[in-house]
CSV table of C-alpha atoms in Angstrom, one decimal:
chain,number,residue,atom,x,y,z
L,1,UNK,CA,22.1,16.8,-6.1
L,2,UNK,CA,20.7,16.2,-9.7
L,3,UNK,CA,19.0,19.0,-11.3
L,4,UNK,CA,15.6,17.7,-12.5
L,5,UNK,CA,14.1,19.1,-15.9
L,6,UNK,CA,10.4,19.5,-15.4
L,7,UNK,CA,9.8,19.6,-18.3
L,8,UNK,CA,11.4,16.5,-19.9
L,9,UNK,CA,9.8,14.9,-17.2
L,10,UNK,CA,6.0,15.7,-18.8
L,11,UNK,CA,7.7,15.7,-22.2
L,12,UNK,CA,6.7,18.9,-23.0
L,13,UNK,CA,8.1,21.8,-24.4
L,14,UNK,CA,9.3,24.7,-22.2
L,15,UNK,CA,6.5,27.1,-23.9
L,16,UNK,CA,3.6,24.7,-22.8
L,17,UNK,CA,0.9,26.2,-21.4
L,18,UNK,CA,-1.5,25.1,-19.2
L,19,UNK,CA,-4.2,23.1,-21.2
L,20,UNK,CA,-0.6,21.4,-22.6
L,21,UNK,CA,1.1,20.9,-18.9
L,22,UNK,CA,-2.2,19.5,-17.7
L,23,UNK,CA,-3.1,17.1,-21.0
L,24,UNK,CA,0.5,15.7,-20.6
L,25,UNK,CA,0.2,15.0,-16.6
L,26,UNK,CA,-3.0,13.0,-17.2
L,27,UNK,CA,-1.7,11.0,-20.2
L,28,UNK,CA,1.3,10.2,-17.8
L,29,UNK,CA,-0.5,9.9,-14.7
L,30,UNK,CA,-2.5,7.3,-16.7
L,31,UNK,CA,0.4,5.4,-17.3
L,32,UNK,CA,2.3,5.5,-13.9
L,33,UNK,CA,-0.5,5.9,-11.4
L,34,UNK,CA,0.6,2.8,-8.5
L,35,UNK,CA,-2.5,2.1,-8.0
L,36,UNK,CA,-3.4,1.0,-12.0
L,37,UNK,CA,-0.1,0.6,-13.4
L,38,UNK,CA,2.0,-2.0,-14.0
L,39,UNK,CA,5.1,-0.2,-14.8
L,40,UNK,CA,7.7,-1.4,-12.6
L,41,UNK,CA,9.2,1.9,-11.5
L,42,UNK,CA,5.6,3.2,-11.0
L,43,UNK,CA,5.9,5.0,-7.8
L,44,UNK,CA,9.0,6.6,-9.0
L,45,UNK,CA,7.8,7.8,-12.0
L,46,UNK,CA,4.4,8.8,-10.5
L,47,UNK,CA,5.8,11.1,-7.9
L,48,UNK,CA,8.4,12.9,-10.6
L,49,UNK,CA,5.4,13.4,-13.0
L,50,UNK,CA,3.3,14.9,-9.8
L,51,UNK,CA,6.4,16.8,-8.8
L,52,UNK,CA,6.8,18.5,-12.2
L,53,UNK,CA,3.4,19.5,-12.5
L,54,UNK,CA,3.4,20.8,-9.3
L,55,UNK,CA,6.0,23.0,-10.3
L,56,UNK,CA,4.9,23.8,-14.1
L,57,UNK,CA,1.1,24.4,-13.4
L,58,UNK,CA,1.8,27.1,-10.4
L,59,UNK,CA,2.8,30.7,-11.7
L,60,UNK,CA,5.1,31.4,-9.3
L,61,UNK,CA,6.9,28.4,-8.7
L,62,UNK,CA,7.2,27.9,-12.5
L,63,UNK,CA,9.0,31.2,-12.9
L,64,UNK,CA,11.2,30.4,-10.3
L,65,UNK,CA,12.3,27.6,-11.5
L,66,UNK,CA,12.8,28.5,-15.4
L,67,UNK,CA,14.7,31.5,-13.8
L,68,UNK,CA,16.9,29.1,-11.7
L,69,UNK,CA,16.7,26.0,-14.6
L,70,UNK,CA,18.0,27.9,-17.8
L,71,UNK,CA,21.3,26.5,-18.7
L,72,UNK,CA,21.3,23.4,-16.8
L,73,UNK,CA,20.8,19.4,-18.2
L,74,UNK,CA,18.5,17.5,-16.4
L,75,UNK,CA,20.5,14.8,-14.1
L,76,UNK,CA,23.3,17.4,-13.9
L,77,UNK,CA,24.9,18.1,-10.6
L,78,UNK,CA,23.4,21.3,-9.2
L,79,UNK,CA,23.2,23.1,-6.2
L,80,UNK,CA,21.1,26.5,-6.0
L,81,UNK,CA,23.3,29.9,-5.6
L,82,UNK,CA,22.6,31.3,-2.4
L,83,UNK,CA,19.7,33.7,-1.6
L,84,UNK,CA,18.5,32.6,-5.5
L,85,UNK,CA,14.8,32.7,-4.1
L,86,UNK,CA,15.2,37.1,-3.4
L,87,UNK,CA,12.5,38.6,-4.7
L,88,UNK,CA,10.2,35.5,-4.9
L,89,UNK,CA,7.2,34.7,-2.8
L,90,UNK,CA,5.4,31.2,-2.9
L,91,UNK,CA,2.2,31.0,-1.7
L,92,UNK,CA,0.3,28.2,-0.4
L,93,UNK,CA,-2.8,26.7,-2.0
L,94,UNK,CA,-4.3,25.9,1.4
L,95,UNK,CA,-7.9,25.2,2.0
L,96,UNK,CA,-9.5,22.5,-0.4
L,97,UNK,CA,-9.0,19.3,1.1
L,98,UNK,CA,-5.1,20.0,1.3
L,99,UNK,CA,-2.7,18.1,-0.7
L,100,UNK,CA,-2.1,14.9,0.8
L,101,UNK,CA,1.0,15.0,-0.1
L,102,UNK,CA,3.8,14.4,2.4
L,103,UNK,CA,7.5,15.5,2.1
L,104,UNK,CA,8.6,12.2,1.0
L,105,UNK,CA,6.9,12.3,-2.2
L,106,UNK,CA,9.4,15.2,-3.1
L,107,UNK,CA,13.0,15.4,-4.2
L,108,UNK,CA,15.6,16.5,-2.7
L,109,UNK,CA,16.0,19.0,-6.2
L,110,UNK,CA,12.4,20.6,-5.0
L,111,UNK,CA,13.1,20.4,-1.5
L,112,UNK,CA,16.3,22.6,-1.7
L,113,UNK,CA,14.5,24.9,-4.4
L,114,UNK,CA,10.7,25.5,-2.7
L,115,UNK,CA,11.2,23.8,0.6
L,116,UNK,CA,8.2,22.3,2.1
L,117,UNK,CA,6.8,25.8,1.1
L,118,UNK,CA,6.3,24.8,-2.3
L,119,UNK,CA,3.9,21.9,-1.3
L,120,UNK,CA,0.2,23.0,-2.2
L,121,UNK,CA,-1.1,22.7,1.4
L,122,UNK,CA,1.5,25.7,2.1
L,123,UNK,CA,2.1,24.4,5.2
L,124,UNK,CA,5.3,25.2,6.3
L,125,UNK,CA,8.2,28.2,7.1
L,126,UNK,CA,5.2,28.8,10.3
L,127,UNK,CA,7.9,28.5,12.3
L,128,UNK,CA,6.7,31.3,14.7
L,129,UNK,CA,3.6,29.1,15.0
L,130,UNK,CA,3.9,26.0,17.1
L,131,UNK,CA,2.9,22.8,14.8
L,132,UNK,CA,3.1,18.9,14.7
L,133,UNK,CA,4.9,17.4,12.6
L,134,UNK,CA,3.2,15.5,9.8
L,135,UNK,CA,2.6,11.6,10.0
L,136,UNK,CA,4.6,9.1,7.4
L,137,UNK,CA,3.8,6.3,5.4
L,138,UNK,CA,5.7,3.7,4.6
L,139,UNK,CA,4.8,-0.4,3.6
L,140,UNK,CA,6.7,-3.4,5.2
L,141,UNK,CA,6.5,-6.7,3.5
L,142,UNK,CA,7.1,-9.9,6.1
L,143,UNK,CA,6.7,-13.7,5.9
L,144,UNK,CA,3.3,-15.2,7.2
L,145,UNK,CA,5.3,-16.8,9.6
L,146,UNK,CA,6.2,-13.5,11.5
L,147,UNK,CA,2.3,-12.8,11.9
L,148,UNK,CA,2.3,-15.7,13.6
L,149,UNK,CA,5.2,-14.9,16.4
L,150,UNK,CA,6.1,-11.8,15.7
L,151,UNK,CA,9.2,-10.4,14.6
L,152,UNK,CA,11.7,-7.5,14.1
L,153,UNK,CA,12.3,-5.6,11.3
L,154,UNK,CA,14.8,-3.2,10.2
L,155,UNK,CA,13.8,-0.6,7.9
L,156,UNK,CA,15.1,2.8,6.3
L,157,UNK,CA,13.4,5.9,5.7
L,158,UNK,CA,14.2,8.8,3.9
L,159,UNK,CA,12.4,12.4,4.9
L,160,UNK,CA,12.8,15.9,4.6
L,161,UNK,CA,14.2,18.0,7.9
L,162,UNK,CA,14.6,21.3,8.8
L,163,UNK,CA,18.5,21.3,9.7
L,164,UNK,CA,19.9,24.5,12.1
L,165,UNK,CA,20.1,26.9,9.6
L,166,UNK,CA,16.7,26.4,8.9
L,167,UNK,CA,17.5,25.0,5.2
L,168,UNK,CA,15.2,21.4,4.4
L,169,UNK,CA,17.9,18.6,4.3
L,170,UNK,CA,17.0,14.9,3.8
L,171,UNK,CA,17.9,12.9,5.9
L,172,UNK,CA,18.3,8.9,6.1
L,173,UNK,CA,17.4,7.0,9.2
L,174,UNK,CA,16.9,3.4,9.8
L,175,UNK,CA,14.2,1.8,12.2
L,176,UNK,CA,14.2,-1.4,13.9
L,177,UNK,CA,10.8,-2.2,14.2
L,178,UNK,CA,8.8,-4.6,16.5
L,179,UNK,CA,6.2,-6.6,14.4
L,180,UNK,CA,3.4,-7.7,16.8
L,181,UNK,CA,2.3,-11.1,16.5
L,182,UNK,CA,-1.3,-11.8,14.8
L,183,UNK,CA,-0.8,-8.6,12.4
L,184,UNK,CA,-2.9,-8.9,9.2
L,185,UNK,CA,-2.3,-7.8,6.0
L,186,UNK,CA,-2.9,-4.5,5.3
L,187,UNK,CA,-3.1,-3.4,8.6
L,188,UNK,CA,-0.8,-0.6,9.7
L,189,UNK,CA,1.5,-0.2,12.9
L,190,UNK,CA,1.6,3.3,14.2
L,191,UNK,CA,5.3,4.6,16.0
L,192,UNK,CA,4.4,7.6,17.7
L,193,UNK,CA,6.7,10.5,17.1
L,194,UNK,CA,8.4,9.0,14.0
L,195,UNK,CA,6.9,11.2,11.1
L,196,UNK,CA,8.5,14.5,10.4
L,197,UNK,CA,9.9,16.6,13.6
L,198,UNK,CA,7.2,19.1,15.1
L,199,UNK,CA,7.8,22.9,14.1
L,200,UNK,CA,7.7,25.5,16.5
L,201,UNK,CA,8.2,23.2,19.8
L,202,UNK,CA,5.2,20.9,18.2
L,203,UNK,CA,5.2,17.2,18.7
L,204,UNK,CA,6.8,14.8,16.0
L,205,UNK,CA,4.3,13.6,13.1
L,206,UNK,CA,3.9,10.0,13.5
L,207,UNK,CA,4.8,6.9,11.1
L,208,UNK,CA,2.4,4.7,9.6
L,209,UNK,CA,3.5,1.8,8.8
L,210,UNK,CA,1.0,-0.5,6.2
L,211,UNK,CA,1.6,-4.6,6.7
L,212,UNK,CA,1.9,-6.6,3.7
L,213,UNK,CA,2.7,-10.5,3.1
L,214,UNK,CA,5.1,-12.2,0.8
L,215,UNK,CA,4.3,-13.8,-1.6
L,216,UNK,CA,3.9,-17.3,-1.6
L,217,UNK,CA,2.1,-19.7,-4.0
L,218,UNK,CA,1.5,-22.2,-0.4
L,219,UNK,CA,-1.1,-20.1,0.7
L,220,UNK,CA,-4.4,-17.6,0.2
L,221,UNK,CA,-5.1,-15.4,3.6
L,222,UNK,CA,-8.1,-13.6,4.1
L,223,UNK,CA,-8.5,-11.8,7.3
L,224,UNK,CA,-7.0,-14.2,10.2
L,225,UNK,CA,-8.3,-17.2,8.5
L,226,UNK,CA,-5.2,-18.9,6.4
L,227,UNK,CA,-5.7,-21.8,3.1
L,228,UNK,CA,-2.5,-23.7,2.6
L,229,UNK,CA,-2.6,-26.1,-0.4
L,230,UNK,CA,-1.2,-29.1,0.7
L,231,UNK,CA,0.1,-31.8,-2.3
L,232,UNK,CA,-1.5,-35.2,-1.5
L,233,UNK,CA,-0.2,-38.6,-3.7
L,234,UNK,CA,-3.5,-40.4,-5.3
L,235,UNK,CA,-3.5,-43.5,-3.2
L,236,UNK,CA,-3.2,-40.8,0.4
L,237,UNK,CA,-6.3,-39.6,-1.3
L,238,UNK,CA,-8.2,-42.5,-1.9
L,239,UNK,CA,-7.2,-44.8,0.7
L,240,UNK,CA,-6.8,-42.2,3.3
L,241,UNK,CA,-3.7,-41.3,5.6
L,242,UNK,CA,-1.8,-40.1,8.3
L,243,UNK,CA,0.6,-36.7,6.9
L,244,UNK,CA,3.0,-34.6,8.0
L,245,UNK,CA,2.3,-30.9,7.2
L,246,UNK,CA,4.8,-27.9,7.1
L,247,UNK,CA,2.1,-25.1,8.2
L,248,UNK,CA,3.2,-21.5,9.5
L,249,UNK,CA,2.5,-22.6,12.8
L,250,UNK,CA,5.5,-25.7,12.8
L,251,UNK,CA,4.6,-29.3,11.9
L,252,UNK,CA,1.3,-31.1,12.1
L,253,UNK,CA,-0.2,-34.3,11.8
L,254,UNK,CA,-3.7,-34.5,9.7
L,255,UNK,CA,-5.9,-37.8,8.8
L,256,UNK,CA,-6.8,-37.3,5.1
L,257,UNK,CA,-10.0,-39.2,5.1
L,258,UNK,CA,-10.3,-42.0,2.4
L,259,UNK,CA,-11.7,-40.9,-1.1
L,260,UNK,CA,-10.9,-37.4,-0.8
L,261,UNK,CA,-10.3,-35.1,-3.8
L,262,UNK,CA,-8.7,-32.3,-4.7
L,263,UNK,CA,-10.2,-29.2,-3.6
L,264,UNK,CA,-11.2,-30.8,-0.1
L,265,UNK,CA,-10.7,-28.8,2.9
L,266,UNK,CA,-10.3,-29.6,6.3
L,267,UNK,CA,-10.1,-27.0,8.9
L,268,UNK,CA,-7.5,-26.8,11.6
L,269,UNK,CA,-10.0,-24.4,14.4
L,270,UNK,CA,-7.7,-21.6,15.8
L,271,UNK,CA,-4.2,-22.2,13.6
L,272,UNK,CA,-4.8,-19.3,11.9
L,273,UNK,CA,-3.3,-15.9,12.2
L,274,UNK,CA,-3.6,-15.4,16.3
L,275,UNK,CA,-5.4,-12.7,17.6
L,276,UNK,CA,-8.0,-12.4,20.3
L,277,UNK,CA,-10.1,-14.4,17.7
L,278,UNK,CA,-7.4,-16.7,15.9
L,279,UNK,CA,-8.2,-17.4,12.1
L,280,UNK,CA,-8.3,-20.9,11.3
L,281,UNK,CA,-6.1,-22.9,8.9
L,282,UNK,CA,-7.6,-24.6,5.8
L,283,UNK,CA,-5.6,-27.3,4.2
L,284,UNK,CA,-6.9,-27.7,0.6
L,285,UNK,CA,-5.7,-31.1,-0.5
L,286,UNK,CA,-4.6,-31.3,-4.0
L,287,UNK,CA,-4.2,-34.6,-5.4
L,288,UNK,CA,-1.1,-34.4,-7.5
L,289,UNK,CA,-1.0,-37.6,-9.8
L,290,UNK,CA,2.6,-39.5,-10.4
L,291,UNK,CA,4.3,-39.5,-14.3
L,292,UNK,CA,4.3,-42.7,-16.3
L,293,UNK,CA,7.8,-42.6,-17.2
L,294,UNK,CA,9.0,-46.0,-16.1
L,295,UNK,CA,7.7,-49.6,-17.6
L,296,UNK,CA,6.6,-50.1,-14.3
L,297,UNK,CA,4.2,-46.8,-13.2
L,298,UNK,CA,2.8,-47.4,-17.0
L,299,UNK,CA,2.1,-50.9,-16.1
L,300,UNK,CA,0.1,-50.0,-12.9
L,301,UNK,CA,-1.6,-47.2,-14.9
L,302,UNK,CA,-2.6,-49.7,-17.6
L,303,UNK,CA,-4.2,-52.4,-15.3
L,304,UNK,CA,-5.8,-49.5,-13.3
L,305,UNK,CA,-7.6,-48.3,-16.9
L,306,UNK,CA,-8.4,-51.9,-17.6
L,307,UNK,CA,-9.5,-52.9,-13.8
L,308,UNK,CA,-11.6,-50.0,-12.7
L,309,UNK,CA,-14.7,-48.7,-14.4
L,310,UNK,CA,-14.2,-45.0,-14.0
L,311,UNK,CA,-14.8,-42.4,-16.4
L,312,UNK,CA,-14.8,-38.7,-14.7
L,313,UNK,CA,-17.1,-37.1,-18.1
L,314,UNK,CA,-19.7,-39.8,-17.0
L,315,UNK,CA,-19.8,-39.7,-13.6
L,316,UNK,CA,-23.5,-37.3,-12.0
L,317,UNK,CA,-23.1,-33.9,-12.0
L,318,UNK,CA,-20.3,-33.3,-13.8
L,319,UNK,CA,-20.1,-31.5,-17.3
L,320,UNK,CA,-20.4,-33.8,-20.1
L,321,UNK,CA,-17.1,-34.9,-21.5
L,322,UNK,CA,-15.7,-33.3,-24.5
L,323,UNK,CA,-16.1,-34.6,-27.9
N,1,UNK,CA,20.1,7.5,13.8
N,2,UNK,CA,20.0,3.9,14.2
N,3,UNK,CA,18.0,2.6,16.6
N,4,UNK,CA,18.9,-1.2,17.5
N,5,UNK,CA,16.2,-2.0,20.2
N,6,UNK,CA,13.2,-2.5,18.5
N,7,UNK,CA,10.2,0.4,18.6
N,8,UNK,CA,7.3,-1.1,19.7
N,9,UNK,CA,4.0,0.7,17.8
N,10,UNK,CA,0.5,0.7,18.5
N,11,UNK,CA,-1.4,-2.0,16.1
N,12,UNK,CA,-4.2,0.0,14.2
N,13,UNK,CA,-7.8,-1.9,14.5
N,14,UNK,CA,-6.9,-2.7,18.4
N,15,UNK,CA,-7.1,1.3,18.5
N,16,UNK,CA,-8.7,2.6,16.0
N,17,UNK,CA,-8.2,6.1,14.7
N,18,UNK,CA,-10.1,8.9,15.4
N,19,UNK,CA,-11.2,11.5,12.4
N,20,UNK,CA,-8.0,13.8,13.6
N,21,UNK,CA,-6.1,10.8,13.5
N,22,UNK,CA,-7.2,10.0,10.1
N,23,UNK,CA,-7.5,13.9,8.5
N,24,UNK,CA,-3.5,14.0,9.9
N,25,UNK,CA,-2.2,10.7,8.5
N,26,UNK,CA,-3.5,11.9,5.0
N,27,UNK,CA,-2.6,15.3,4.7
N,28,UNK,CA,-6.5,16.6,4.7
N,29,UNK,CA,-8.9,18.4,6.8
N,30,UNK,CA,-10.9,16.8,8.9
N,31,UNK,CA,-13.7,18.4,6.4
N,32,UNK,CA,-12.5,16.2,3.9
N,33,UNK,CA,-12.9,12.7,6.0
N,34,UNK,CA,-16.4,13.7,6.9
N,35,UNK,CA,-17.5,14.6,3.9
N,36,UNK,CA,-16.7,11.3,2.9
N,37,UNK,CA,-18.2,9.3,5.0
N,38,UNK,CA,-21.2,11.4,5.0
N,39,UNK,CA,-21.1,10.4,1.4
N,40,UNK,CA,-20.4,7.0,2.1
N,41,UNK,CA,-16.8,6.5,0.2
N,42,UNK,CA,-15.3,5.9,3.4
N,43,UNK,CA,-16.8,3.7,6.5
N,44,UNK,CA,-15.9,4.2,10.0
N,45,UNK,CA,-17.7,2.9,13.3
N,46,UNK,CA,-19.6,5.4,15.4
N,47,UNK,CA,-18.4,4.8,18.8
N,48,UNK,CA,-20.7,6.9,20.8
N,49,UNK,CA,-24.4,8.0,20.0
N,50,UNK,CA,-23.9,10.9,21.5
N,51,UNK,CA,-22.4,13.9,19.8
N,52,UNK,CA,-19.2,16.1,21.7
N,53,UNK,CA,-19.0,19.7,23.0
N,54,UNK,CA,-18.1,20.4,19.1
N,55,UNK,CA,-21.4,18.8,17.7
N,56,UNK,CA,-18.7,15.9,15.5
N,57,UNK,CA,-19.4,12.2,16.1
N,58,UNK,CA,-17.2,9.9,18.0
N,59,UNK,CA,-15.9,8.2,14.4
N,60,UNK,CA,-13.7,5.3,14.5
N,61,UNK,CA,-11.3,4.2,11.4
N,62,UNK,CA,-9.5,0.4,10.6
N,63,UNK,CA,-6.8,0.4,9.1
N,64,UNK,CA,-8.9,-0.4,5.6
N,65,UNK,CA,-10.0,3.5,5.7
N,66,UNK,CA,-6.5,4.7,5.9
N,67,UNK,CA,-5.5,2.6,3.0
N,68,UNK,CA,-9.0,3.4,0.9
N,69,UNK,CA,-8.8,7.0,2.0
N,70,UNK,CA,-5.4,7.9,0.8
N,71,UNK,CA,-6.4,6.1,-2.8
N,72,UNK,CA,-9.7,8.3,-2.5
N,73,UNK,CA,-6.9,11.1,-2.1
N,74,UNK,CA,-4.6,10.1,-4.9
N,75,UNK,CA,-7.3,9.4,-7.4
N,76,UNK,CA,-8.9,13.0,-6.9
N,77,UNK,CA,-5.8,15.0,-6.8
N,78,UNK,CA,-3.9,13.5,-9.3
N,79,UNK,CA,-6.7,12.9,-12.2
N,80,UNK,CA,-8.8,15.9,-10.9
N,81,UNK,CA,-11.3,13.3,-10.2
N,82,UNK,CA,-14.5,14.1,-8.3
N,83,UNK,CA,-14.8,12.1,-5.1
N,84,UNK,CA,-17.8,9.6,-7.1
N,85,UNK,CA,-15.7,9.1,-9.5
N,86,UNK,CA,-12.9,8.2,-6.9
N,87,UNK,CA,-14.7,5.7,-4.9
N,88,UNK,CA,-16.2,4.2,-8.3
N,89,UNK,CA,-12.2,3.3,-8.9
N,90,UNK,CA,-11.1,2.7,-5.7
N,91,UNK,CA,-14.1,-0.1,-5.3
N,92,UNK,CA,-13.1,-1.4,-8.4
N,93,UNK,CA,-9.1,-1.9,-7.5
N,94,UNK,CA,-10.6,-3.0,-4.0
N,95,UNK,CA,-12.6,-5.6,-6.3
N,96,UNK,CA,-10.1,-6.7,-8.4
N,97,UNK,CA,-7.6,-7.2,-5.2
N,98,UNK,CA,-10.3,-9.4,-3.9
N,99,UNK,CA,-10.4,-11.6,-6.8
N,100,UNK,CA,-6.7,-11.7,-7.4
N,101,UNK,CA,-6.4,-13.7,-3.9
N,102,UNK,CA,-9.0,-15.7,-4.6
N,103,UNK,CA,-6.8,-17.1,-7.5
């Protein structure tokens, strides 16, 4: 196990008070906060920074570990002397609105030091009391495709256990998970019983798993309802034609009507994301024009300029052209 | 522990949570989640007009809520941010999310 350096972490100096612990957190929380940064190794950095203060702005905690911390690098391998904690009593901050913070937003450094009594909603070492575990979060990123049939996915999680002796061990486990068809994104599958085991004889905590989509430039989804851009020639767009479309949902034939542009949608009722209300596919056409690089496409593109009166600045209701 | 037969879970929005539910997947008291909606920085669907034995409404929660309300959490534990403050922010990133698929 590494041992962490608080205070490197906020990047301040091991005299800091609190105005100075605090001043640095918010600079760095500023900087690394998930939801507004985009620092790569946000997360990461987000819950080391919340992990130090957590540690640095509480008396007790901070006393503890400067006690436990002098003499040692941080990333060095460490591992606390036994019965190190004598003598030391940490209280929880309960009441407030609690923490909402779970055990996986901690180290294995602070779980070994504070266990999950260190966390500010104080509320573990009840053992005597009987109490659910608490519920997990974790995100799961699938292909549009799998919303449409459903799929499996394997994922691993890492949480904080009591083992035998009592001590708080992480442990690693790996899920296979069943994704049900017509999920949408940002909606969240709960497995019962898969947060953090129950203290005391109290039931498991429960895992919450949020739904996310890959990437991909094809298509926009909102809800159920799913827009695939579909690359038409100019002549399929003009003259109008029979294609063949790749959509989530397996091949498809479509009519593009005759003088359609780019930006036209037609709608495909109910080939959408399923559900008890299926979305509906769009298929945005977007006319994607050929190069002139032989003498021959320049040739066409020359008798088309000279044949057809067309000028796109001129034509009603669109901007005038540019100078 | 490997499990190789896939868990099946329970699809949030075909059962929606209940304020418990909610107050337990993020860490809070169930103090916290109404106070919030009472506030209106988080939305939930009232089941029930009627009130229970414990005079609390039958509140519902999508899967939206749990996502807003642990940013609502983050936001006002980690900048000391009051809860207006909070929801300003989190309807902004909610904006700005909006817009980004739009592209």
């Amino acid at each position: 196990m590494e041992f962490k350096d608080y205070y490197k972490t906020l990047g301040v100096d091991k005299t800091a008070d609190d105005a100075a612990i605090k001043k640095a957190y918010r600079k760095l929380a500023r900087k690394y906060h998930p939801d507004v940064s985009k620092e790569r190794d946000a997360e990461t950095r987000m819950k080391e920074i919340n992990e130090a203060r957590e540690v640095l702005s509480d008396v007790e905690k901070r006393a503890a570990y400067d006690s436990l911390g002098s003499g040692h690098q941080g990333g060095e391998n460490f591992n606390p002397p036994p019965g190190w904690d004598a003598g030391y009593e940490f209280s929880g901050r309960g009441g407030g609105g609690g923490s909402g913070r779970g055990p996986e937003d901690f180290s294995d450094f602070f779980s070994s030091i504070f266990g999950n009594a260190g966390r500010r909603d104080g509320n573990s070492r009840r053992s005597a009391q009987s109490m659910q575990g608490e519920d997990h979060h974790a995100k799961v990123v699938i292909d549009l495709a799998d919303a449409y049939t459903g799929s499996a996915r394997v994922i691993t999680l890492r949480a904080a256990k009591l083992d035998d002796a009592g001590r708080v061990v992480n442990e690693e486990r790996t899920l296979n998970v069943k994704i049900p068809k017509g999920v949408k994104a940002g909606q969240h599958i709960r497995l019962a019983g898969q947060g953090s085991a129950g203290f005391g004889g109290g039931a498991a905590g429960d895992l919450f798993l949020e739904m996310n989509f890959t990437a991909d430039q094809r298509y926009r989804v909102d809800g159920r309802d799913v827009t695939q851009i579909v690359p038409i020639t100019p002549w399929e767009a003009m003259l109008g034609a029979a294609i063949e479309v790749e959509t989530p949902s397996g091949h498809v034939q479509v009519k593009v009507p005759s003088n359609s542009q780019t930006s036209r949608k037609l709608r495909l009722k109910g080939r959408g994301i399923p559900g008890v209300s299926p979305g509906d596919l769009y298929l945005e056409l977007t006319v994607v024009l050929p190069s002139a690089d032989t003498d021959k496409s320049r040739e066409l593109y020359a008798a088309m300029a000279r044949e057809m009166d067309f000028n796109p600045r001129q034509m009603p209701g669109t901007p005038a052209g540019t100078p | 522990m490997t499990s190789y037969n896939p868990i099946s879970g329970v699809l949030i929005d075909d059962v929606a949570l209940t304020i418990d539910e909610l107050a337990r997947a993020c860490a809070v008291e169930r103090t916290w989640i109404r106070q919030h909606v009472e506030d209106g920085f988080l939305s939930c669907t009232v089941m029930l007009l009627v009130e229970d034995a414990n005079d609390e409404p039958h509140w519902k929660f999508a899967s939206r809520e749990l996502v807003r309300a642990r940013k609502l959490i983050a936001f006002e534990r980690d900048f000391d941010a009051n809860p207006e403050l909070a929801a300003l922010l989190v309807d902004l990133l909610e904006e700005i999310a909006e817009l980004k698929r739009r592209l």
